[in-house]
mmCIF file of C-alpha atoms in Angstrom:
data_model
loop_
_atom_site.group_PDB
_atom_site.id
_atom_site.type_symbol
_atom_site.label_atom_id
_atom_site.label_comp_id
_atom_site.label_asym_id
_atom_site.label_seq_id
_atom_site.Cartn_x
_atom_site.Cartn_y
_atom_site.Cartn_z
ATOM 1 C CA UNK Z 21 -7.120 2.564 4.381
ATOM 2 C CA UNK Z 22 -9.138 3.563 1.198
ATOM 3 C CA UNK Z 23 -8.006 6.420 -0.941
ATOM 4 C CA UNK Z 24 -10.040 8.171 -3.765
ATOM 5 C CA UNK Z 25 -8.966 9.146 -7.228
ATOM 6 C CA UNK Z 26 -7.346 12.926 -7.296
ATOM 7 C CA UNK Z 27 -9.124 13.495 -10.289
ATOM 8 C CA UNK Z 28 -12.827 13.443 -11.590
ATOM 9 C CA UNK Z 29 -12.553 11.584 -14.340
ATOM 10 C CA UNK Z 30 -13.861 8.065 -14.941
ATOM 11 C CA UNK Z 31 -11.200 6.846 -17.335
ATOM 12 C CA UNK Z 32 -7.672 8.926 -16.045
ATOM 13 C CA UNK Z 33 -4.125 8.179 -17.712
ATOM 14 C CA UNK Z 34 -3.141 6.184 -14.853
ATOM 15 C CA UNK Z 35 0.548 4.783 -14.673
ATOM 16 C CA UNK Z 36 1.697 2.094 -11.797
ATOM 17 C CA UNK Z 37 4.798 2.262 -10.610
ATOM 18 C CA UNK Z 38 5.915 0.195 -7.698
ATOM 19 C CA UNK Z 39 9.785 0.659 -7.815
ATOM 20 C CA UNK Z 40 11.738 0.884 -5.183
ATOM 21 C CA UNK Z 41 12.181 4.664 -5.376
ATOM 22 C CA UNK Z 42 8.280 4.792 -6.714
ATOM 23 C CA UNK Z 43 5.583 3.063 -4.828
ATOM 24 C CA UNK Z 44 2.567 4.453 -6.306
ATOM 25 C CA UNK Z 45 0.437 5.381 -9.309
ATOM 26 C CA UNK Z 46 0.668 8.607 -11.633
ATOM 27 C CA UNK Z 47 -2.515 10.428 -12.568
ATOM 28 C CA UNK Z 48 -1.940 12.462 -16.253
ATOM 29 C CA UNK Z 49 -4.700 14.542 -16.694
ATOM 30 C CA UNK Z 50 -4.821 17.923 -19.012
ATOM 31 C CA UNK Z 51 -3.428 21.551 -17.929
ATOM 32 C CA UNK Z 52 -5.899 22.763 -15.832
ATOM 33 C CA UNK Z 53 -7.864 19.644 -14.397
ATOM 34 C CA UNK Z 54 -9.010 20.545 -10.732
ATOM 35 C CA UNK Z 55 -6.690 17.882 -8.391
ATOM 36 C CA UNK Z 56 -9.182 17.078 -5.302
ATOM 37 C CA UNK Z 57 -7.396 15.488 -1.507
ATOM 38 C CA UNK Z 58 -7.457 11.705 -2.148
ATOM 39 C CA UNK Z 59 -8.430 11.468 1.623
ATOM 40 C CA UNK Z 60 -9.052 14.467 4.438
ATOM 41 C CA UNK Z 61 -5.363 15.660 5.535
ATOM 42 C CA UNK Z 62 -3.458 18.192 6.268
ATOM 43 C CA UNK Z 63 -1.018 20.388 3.665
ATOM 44 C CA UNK Z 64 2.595 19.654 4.791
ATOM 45 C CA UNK Z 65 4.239 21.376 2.131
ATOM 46 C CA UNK Z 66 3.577 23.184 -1.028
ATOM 47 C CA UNK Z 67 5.447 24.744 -3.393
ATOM 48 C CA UNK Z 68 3.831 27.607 -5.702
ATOM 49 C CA UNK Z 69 7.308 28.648 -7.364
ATOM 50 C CA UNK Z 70 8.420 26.535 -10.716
ATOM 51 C CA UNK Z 71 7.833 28.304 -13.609
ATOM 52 C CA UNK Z 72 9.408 25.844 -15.929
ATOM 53 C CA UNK Z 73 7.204 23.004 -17.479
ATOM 54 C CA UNK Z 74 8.370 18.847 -16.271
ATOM 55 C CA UNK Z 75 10.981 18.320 -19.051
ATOM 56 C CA UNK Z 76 12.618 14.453 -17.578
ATOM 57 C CA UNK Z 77 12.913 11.851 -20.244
ATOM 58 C CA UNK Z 78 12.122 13.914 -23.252
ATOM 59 C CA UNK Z 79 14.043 14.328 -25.961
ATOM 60 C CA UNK Z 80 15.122 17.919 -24.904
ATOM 61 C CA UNK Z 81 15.547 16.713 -21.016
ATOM 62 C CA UNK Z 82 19.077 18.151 -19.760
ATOM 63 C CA UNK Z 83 19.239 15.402 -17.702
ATOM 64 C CA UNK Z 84 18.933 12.200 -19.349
ATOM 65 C CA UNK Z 85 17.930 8.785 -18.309
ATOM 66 C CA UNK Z 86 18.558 7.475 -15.928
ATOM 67 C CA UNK Z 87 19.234 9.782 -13.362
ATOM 68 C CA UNK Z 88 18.334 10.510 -9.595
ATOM 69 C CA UNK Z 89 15.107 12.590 -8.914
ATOM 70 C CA UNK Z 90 14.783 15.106 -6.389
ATOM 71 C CA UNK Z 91 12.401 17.520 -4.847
ATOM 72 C CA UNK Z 92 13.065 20.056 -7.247
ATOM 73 C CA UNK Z 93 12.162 17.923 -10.197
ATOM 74 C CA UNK Z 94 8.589 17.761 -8.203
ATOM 75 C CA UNK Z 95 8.071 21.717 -9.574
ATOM 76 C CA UNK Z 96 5.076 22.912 -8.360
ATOM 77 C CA UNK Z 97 4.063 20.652 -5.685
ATOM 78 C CA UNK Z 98 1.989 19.948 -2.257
ATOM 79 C CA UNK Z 99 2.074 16.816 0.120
ATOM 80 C CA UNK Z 100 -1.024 15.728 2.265
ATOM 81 C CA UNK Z 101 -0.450 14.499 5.314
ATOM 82 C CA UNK Z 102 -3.190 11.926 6.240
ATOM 83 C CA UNK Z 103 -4.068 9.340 8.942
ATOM 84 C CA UNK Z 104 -1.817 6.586 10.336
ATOM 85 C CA UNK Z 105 0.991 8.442 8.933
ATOM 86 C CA UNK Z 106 0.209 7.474 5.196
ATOM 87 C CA UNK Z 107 1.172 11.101 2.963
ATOM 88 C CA UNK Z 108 0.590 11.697 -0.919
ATOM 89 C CA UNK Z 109 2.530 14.016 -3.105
ATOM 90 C CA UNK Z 110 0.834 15.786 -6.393
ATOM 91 C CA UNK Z 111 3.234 17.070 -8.767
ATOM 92 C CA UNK Z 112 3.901 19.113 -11.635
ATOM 93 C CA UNK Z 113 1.363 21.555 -11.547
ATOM 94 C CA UNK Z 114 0.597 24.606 -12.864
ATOM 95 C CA UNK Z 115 1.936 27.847 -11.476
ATOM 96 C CA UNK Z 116 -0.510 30.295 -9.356
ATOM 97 C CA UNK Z 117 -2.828 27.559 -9.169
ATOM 98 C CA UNK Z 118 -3.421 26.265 -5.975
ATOM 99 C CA UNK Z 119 -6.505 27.065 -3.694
ATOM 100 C CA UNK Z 120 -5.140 25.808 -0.731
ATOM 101 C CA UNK Z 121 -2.047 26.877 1.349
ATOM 102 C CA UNK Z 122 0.274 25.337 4.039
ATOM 103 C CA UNK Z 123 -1.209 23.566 7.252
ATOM 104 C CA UNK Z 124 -4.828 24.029 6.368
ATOM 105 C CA UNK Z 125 -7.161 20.949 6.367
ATOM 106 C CA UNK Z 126 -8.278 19.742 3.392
ATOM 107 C CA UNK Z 127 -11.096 16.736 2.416
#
């Protein structure tokens, strides 16, 4: 299965983690960057809500390294579902701006 890059730009911050609580890569791209469906799916779940910014392993993070994630360290989120079951998460984003909402199709 091929998957494009979420963002339009040739030269992204791209991090690779294959962990065993992290099998994938992280795309940092500025406030505001438009995040595109890395392959046609269907919105599972978003979440519009989080107006705090991602604060984990910062010097001011209240919860230090190492620690457990969970969804609500996601903040403003939505998951794709795509074929043969495959799903991809983008994360951290920036309140009131999604363009999409729950179940609809997206390519």
């Amino acid at each position: 299965m091929i998957f494009c890059r979420p963002v339009n730009n040739p030269k992204p911050k791209i991090t690779t983690n294959f962990t065993s609580w992290h099998p994938g890569k992280d795309y940092a791209e500025p406030d505001g960057t438009p995040i595109y469906a890395k392959q046609d799916g269907v919105i599972r779940i978003i979440q519009d809500k989080e107006q705090r910014t991602w604060l984990a392993n910062t010097p001011t993070d209240p919860f230090p390294h190492p620690r457990s994630l969970n969804t609500a360290d996601y903040g403003n989120c939505f998951v794709i579902r795509h074929a043969e079951g495959f799903e991809s998460l983008d994360a951290h984003l920036q309140l009131g701006s999604f363009v999409v909402k729950d179940g609809e199709f997206v390519k």
